[in-house]
Coordinates of C-alpha atoms and ligand atoms in Angstrom, one line a residue:
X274 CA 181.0 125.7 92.8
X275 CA 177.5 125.8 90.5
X276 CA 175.8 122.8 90.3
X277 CA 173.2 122.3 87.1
X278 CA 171.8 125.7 86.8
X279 CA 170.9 126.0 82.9
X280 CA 167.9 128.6 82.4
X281 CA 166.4 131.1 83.6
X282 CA 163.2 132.8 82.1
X283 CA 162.2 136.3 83.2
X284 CA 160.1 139.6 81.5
X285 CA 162.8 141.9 81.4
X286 CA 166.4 141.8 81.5
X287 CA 168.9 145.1 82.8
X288 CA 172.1 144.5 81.1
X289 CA 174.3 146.5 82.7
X290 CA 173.4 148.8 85.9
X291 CA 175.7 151.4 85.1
X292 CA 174.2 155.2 85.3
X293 CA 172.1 154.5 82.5
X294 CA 170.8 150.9 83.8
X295 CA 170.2 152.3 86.9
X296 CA 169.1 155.8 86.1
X297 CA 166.0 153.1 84.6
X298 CA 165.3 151.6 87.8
X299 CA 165.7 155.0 89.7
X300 CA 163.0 155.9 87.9
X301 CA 160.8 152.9 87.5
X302 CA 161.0 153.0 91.4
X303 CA 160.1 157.0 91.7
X304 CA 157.5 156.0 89.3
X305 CA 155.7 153.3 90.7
X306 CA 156.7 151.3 87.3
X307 CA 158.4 149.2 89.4
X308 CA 156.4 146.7 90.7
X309 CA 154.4 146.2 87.2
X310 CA 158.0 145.4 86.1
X311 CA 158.9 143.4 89.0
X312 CA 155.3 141.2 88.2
X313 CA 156.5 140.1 85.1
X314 CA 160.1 139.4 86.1
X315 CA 163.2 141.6 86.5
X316 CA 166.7 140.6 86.7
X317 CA 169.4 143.0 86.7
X318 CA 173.0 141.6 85.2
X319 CA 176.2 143.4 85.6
X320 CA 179.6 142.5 85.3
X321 CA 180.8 144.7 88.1
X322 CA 181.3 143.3 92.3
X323 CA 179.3 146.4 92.9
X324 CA 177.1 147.8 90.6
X325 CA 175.6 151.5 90.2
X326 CA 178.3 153.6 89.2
X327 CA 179.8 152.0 85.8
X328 CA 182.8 154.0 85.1
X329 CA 181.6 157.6 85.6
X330 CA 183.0 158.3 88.7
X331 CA 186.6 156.8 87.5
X332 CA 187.0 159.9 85.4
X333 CA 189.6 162.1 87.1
X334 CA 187.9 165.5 85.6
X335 CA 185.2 168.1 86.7
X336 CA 181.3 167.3 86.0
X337 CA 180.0 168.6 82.7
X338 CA 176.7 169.2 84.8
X339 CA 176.1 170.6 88.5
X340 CA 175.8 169.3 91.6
X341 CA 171.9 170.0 91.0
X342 CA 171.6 167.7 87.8
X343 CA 172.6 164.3 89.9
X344 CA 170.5 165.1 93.1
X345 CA 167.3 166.2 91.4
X346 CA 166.0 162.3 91.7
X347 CA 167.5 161.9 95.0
X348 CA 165.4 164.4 96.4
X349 CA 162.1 163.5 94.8
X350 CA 159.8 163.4 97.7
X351 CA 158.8 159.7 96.4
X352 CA 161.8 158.4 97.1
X353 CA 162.4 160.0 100.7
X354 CA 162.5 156.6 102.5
X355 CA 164.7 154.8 99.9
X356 CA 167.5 157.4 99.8
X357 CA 166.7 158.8 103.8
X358 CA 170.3 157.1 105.0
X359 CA 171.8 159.6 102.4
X360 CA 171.7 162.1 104.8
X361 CA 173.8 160.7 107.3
X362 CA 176.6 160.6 103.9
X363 CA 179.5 162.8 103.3
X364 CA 179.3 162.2 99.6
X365 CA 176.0 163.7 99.7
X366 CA 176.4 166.8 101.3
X367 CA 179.3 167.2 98.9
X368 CA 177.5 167.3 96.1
X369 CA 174.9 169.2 97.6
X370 CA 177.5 172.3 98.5
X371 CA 178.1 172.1 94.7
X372 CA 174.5 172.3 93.7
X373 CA 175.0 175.0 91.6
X374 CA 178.5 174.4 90.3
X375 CA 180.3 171.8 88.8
X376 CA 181.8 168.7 91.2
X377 CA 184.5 165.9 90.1
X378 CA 183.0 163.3 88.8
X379 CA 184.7 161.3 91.3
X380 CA 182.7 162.6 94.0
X381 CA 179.2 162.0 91.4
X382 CA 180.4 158.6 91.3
X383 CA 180.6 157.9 95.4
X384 CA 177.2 159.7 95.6
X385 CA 175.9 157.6 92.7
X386 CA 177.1 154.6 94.2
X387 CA 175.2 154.9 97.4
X388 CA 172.6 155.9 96.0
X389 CA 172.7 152.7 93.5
X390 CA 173.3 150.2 96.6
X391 CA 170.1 151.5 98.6
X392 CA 168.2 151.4 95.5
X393 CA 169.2 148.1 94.6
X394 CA 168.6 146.8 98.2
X395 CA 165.3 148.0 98.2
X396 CA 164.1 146.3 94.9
X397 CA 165.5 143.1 95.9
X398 CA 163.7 143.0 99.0
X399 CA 160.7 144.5 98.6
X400 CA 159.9 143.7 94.6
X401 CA 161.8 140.3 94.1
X402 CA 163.9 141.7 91.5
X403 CA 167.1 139.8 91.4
X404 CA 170.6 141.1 91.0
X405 CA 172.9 139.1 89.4
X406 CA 176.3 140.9 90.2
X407 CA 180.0 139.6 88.9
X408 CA 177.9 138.3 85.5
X409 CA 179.1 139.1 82.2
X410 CA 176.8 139.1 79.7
X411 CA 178.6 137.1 76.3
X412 CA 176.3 136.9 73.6
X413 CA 172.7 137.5 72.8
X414 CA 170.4 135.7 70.5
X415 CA 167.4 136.9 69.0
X416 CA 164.5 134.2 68.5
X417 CA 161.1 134.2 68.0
X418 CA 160.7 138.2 69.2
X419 CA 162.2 136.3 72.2
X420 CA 165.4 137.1 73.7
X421 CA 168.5 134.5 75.3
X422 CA 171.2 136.4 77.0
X423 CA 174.2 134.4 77.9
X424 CA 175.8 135.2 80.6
X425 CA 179.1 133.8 82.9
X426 CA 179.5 134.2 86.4
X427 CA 182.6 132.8 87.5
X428 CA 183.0 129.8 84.8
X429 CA 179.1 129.0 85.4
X430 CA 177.6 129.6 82.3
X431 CA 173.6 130.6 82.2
X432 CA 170.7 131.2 79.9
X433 CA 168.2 133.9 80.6
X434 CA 165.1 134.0 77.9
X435 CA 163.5 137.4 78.3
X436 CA 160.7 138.9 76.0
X437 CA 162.9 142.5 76.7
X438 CA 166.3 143.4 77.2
X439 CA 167.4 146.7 78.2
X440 CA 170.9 146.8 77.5
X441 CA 173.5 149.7 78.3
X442 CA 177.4 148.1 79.3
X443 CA 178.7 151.3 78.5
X444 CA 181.1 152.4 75.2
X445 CA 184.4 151.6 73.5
X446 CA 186.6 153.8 71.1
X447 CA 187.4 152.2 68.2
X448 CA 190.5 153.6 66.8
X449 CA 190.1 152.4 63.4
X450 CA 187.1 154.7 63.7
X451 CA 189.3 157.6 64.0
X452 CA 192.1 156.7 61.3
X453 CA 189.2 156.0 58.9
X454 CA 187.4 159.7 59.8
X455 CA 190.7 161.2 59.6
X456 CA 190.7 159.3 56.3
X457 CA 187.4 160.4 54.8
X458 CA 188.4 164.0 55.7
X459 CA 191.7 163.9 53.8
X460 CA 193.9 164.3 56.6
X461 CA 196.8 162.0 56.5
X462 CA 196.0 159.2 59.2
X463 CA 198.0 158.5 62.6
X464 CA 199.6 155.0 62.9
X465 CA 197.3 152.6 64.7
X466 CA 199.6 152.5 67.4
X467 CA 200.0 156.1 68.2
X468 CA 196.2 156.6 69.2
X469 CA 195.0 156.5 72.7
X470 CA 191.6 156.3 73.7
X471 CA 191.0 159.5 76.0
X472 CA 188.3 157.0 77.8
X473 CA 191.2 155.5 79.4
X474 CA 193.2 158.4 79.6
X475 CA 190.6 160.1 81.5
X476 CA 190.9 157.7 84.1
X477 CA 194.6 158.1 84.8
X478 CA 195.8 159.9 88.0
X479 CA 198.2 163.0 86.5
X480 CA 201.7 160.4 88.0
X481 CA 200.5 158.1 85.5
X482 CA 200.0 159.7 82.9
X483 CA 203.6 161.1 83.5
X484 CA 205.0 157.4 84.2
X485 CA 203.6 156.8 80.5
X486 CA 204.3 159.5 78.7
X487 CA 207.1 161.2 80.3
X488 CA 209.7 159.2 78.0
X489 CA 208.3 160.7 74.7
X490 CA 208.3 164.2 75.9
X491 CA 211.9 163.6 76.6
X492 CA 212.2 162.3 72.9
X493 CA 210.2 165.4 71.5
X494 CA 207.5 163.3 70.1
X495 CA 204.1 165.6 69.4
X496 CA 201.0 165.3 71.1
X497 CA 197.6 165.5 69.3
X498 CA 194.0 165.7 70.7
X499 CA 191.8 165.2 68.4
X500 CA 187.7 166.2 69.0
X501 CA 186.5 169.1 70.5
X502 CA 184.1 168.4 73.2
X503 CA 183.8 168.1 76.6
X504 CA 186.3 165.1 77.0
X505 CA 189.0 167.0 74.2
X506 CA 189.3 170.1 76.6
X507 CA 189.2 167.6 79.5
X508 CA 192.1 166.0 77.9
X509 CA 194.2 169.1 77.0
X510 CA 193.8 170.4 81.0
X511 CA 195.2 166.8 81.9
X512 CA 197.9 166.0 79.9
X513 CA 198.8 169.6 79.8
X514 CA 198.9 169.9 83.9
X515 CA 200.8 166.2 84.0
X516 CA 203.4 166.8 81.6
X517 CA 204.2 170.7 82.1
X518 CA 206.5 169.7 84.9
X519 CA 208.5 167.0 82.6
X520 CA 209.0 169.3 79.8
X521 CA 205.6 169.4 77.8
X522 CA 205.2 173.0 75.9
X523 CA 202.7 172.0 73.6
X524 CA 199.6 170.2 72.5
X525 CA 197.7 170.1 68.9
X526 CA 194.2 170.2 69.4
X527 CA 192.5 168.7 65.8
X528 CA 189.0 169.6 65.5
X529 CA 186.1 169.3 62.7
X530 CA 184.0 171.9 63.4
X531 CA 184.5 174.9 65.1
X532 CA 184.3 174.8 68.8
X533 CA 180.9 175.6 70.7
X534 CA 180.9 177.4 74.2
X535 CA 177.4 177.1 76.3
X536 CA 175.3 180.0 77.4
X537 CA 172.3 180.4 79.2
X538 CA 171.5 182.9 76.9
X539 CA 171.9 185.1 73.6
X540 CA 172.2 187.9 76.2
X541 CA 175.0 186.0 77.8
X542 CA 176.9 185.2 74.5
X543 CA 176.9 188.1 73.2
X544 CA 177.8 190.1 76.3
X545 CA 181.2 187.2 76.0
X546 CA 181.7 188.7 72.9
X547 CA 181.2 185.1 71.3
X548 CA 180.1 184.2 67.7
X549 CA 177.3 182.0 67.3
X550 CA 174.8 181.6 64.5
X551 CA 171.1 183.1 66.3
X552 CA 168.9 180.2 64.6
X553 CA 171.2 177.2 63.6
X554 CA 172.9 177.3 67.3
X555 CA 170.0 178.5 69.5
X556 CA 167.7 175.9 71.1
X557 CA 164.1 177.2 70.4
X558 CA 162.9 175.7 73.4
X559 CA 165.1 176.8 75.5
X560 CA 166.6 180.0 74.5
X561 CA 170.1 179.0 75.5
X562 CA 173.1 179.0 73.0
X563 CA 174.7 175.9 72.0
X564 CA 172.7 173.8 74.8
X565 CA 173.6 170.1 73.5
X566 CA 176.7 170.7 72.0
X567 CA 178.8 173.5 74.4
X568 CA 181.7 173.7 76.3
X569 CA 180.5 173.5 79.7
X570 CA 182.0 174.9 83.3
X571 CA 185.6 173.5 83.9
X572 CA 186.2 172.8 79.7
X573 CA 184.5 176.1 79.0
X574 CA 187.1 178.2 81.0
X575 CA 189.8 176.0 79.7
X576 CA 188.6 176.4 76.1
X577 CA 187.8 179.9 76.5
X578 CA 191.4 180.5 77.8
X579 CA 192.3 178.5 74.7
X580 CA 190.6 180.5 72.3
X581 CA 191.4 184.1 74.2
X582 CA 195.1 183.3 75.3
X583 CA 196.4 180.1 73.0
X584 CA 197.5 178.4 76.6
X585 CA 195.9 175.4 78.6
X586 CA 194.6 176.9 81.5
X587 CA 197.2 178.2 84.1
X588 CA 200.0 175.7 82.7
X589 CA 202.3 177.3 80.5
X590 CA 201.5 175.1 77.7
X591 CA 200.5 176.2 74.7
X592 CA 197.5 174.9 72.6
X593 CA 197.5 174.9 68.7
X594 CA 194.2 174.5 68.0
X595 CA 193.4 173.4 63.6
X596 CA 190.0 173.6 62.5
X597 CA 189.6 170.7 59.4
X598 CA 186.4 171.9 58.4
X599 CA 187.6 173.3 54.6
X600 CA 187.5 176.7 55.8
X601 CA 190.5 177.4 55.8
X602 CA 193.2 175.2 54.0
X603 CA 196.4 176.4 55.7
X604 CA 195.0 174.8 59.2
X605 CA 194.0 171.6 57.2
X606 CA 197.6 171.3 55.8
X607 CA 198.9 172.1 59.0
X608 CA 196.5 169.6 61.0
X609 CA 197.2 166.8 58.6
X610 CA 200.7 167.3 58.5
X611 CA 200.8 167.2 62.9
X612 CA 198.8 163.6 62.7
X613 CA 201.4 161.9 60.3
X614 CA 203.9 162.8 62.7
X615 CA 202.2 162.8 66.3
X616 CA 203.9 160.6 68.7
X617 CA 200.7 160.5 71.0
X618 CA 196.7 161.2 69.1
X619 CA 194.5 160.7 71.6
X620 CA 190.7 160.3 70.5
X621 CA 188.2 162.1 71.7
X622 CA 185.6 161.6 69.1
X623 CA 182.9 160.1 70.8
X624 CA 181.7 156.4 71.8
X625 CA 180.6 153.6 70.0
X626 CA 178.2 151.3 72.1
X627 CA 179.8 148.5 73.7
X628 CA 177.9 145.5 72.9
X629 CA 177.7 141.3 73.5
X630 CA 177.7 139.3 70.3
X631 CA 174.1 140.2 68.6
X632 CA 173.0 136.9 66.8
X633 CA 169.8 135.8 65.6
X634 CA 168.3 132.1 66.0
X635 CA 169.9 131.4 62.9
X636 CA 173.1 132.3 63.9
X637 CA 174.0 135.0 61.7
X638 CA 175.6 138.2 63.8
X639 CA 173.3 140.8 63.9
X640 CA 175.1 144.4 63.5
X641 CA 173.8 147.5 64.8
X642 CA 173.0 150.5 62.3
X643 CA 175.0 153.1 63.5
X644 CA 174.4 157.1 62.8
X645 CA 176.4 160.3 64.2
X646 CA 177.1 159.9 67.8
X647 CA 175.4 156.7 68.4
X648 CA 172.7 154.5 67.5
X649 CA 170.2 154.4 64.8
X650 CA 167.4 154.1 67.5
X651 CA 164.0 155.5 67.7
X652 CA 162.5 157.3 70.9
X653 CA 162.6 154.6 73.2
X654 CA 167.0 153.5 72.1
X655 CA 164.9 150.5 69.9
X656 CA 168.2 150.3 67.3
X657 CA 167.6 148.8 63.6
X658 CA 169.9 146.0 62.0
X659 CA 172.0 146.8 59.4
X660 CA 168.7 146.0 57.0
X661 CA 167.1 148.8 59.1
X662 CA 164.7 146.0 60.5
X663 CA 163.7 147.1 64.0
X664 CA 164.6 144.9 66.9
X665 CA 161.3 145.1 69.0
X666 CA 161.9 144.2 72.9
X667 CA 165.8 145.6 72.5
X668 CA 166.3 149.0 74.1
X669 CA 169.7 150.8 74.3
X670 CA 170.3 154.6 75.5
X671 CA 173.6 154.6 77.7
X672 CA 177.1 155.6 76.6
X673 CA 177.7 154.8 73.1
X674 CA 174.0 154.6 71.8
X675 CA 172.5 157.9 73.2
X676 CA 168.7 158.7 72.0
X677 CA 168.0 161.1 69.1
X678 CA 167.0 164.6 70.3
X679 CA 163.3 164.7 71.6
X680 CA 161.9 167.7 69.8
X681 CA 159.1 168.3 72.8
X682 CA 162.7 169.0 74.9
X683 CA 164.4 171.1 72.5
X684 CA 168.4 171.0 71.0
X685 CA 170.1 173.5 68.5
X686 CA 169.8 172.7 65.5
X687 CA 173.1 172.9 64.3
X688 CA 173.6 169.6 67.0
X689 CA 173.7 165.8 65.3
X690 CA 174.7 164.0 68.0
X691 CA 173.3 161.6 70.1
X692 CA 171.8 162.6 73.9
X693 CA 173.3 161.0 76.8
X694 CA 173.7 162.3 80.6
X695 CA 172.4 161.7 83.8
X696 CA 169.7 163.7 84.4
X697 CA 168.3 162.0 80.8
X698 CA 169.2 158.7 82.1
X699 CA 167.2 159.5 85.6
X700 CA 164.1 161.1 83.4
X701 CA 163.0 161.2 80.2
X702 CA 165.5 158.8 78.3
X703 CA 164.5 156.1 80.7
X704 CA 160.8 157.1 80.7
X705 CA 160.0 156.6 77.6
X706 CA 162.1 152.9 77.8
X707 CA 159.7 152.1 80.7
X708 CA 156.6 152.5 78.8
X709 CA 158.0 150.7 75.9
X710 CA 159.0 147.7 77.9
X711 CA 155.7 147.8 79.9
X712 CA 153.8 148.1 77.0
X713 CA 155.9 144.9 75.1
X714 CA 155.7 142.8 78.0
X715 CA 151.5 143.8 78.3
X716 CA 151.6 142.7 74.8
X717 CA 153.3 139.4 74.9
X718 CA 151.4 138.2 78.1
X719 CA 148.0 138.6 76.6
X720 CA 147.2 136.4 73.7
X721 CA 148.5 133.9 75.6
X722 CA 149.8 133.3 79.1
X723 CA 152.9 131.7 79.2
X724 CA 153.3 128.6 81.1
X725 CA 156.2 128.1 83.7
X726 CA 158.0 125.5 84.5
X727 CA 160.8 124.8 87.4
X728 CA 163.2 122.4 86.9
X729 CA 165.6 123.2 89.4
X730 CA 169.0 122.1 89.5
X731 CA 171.6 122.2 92.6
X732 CA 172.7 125.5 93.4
X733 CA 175.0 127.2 95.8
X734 CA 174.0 130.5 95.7
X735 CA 173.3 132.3 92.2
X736 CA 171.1 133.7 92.2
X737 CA 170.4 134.3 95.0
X738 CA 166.4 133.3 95.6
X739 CA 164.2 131.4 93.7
X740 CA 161.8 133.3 92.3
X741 CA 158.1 132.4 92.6
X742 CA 156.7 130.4 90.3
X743 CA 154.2 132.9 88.3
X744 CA 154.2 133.5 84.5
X745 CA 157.1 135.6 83.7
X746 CA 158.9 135.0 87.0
X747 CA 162.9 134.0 86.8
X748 CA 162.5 130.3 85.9
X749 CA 165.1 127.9 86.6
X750 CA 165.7 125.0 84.9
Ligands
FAD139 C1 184.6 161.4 80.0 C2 183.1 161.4 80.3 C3 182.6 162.3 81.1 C4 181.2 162.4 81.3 N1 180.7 163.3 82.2 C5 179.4 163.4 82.4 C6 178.8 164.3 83.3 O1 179.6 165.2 83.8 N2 177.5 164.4 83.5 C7 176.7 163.5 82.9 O2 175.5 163.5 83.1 N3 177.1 162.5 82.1 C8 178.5 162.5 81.8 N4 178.9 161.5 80.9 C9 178.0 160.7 80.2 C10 177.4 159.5 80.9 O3 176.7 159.9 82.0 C11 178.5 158.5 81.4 O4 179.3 158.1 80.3 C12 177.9 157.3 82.1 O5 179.0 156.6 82.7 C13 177.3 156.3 81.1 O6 176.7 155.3 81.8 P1 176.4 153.9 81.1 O7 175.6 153.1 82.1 O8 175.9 154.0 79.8 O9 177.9 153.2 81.0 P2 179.0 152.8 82.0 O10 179.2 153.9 83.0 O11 180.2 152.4 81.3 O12 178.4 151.5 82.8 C14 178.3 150.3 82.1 C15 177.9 149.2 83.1 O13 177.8 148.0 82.4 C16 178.5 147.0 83.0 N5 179.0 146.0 82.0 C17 179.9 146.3 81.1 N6 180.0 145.2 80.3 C18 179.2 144.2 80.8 C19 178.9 142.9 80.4 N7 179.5 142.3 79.3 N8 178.0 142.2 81.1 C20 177.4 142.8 82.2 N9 177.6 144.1 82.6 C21 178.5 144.8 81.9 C22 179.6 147.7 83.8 O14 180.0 146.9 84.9 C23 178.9 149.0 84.2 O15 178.2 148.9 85.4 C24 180.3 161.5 80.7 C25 180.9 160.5 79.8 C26 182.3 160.5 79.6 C27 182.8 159.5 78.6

């Protein structure tokens, strides 16, 4: 279908226009940082028919943030024309009934969508960015300070040469990750085969998850959640409402340290009667309790109820909840004992980044240093190698990688994850990427200008324009 279509050489490349990839170009276009982008060159890669939404709005659970969070760029009054035609949108007025409470995420991820394909639209036809849907991204080579991201779209394989690469294709769960935490905890480790990734579980309508697992709940196999986050309690509500009516009357949920409920304020906490720690757990900035690392909204109540009652929400499952932290052996014995045997451990311990193969020129694989929750990265998601050399013009902040808390912003202390969400990915995660791309790309245009050349080959459509030919402009050889 592709005739000789080799090269490509462009400023800066989006990998990925998920919520993180695009919360960057919502941004950059509310910013005005889009056209100095655009001048150098921007092409946006994804591997999806319609980009925007990644798989947020797959999730079959209830937002971890309101209604508010999502629509706070939508409404920004420099973006009125772009996202206008939202009005005329159901998905929008959804979410804005929900303002201040908690929608499904399914519902986010029509309203994301939309608001994805307008912005998108716009960009391509006013800015000359190109969008190079149905493209995989396969490998990446770093060369020179230089950049070649290989990509395939439909069996036609391309090389783009970018001086920056901005690069969020969501995360993975590595089991082997879990068995070895489980491992270095002294736990006794679940077989390989009897973890499940709650990423995918999450996704499952509740007749699927009883189609899979309705057979080992008729065996009496034990189920285990292990983590105790947002997407653990997410979990226990799901499998807990699927399989009550096949027989399911209980669940194991495995935890490191002890579970963390949000509040809005000391005030609040205390009034719920909940322990906290007043400096380790409260954000300075802030004031609220637990503001990074809480149970929020839907997996509040549900681990609230868990905590208060021992049951799983309204379902008449119980929930045996062991804390592995050392502080008390009996639940340590206990929780090691329930993973040697589980039938079903489903992980809920957190993303690592999902990522192409990383080589350099030379062709050695470059590996990714890797720290609590995500990336070793510095304020703009630049990651280090596993030398801890930086890798300048390489920016990474989605699912998976996360940015280290921003001080100026404020976290609890007692909090060593990673920040993701987004309201970040719409604001000041993909700010400060912005700057750092703008800056590189300032940087690498003026000792010298680089010289372009266009050697086109036949084409049938991908992409779709040819770009004009100025420095840094998507070159086609
Ligand atoms: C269960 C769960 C619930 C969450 N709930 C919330 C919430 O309520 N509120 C909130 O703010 N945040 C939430 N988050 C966090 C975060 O906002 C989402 O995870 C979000 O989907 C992350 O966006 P992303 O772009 O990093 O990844 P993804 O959503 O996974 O998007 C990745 C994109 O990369 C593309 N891609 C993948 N591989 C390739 C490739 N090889 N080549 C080219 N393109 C590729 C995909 O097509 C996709 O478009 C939640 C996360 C999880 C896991």
């Amino acid at each position: 279908m592709y005739g000789k279509f080799l090269e490509t050489t462009t400023g800066c490349v989006i990998g990925g226009a998920g919520p993180a990839g695009m919360g960057l170009l919502f941004n950059a276009l509310r910013t005005g940082a889009i056209a100095e982008l655009a001048q150098y060159g921007l092409i946006i890669v994804d591997a999806s028919a319609s980009p925007g939404v990644g798989r947020l709005g797959d999730y079959q659970i209830t937002a971890n943030s309101v209604g508010d969070v999502f629509l706070d760029c939508l409404r920004d009054p420099a973006m009125a024309d772009v996202f206008a035609p939202l009005q005329q949108s159901p998905a929008y007025w959804r979410i804005f009934h929900q303002a201040q409470q908690a929608p499904l995420l399914s519902e986010v991820g029509e309203l994301l969508l939309l608001a994805s394909q307008l912005v998108l639209d716009h960009i391509v036809a006013h800015y000359n960015v190109q969008l190079w849907s149905e493209t995989l991204i396969t490998e990446v080579i770093r060369d020179n300070d230089q950049y070649q991201v290989w990509v395939e779209h439909r069996g036609q394989v391309q090389r783009i040469r970018t001086g920056s690469l901005v690069l969020n294709l969501g995360g993975r769960q590595d089991p082997r990750c879990l068995v070895d935490g489980l491992k270095a905890q002294g736990l006794q480790a679940p077989a390989l085969a009897a973890v499940r990734s709650a990423d995918s579980l999450l996704r499952m309508s509740p007749a699927a998850l009883r189609e899979c697992f309705a057979p080992v709940v008729a065996r009496g196999g034990d189920f285990v959640v292990v983590g105790g986050s947002h997407s653990a309690f997410s979990m226990l509500e799901n499998i807990a409402s699927a399989l009550e009516p096949v027989g399911l009357q209980s669940v194991s949920l495995v935890h490191r340290s002890p579970i963390r409920l949000f509040y809005e304020s000391l005030e609040q906490a205390r009034a719920n009667g909940y322990e906290f720690d007043p400096v380790a757990d409260v954000c300075p900035i802030s004031g609220r309790v637990n503001r990074s690392g809480g149970l929020r909204y839907r997996a509040l109540d549900v681990g609230r109820q868990v905590l208060e009652r021992g049951y799983v929400g309204s379902t008449s499952v119980r929930a045996r909840l062991l804390l592995t932290d050392g502080s008390d052996p009996a639940q340590t014995e206990a929780a090691s004992q329930v993973l040697g045997n589980a039938a079903v451990v489903m992980q809920c311990t957190g993303y690592q980044p999902l990522l192409p193969v990383l080589r350099r020129g030379d062709g050695t694989v470059i590996t990714l240093r890797q720290v609590t929750g995500g990336l070793d990265s510095d304020a703009s998601g630049c990651p280090c190698d596993d030398q801890g050399r930086r890798l300048h013009g390489l920016h990474l902040f989605g699912l998976g990688s996360g940015l280290g808390v921003d001080p100026l912003l404020g976290s609890e202390p007692s909090f060593s994850g990673r920040i993701y969400g987004v309201w970040q990915f719409h604001h000041d995660a993909s700010r400060v990427v912005i700057d750092a791309v703008l800056q590189r790309l300032a940087d690498l245009a003026s000792p010298q200008p680089a010289i372009v050349h266009l050697e086109v080959g036949v084409t049938h459509g991908w992409p779709q324009e040819l770009p004009d030919p100025a420095w840094g402009k998507a070159v086609i050889r």
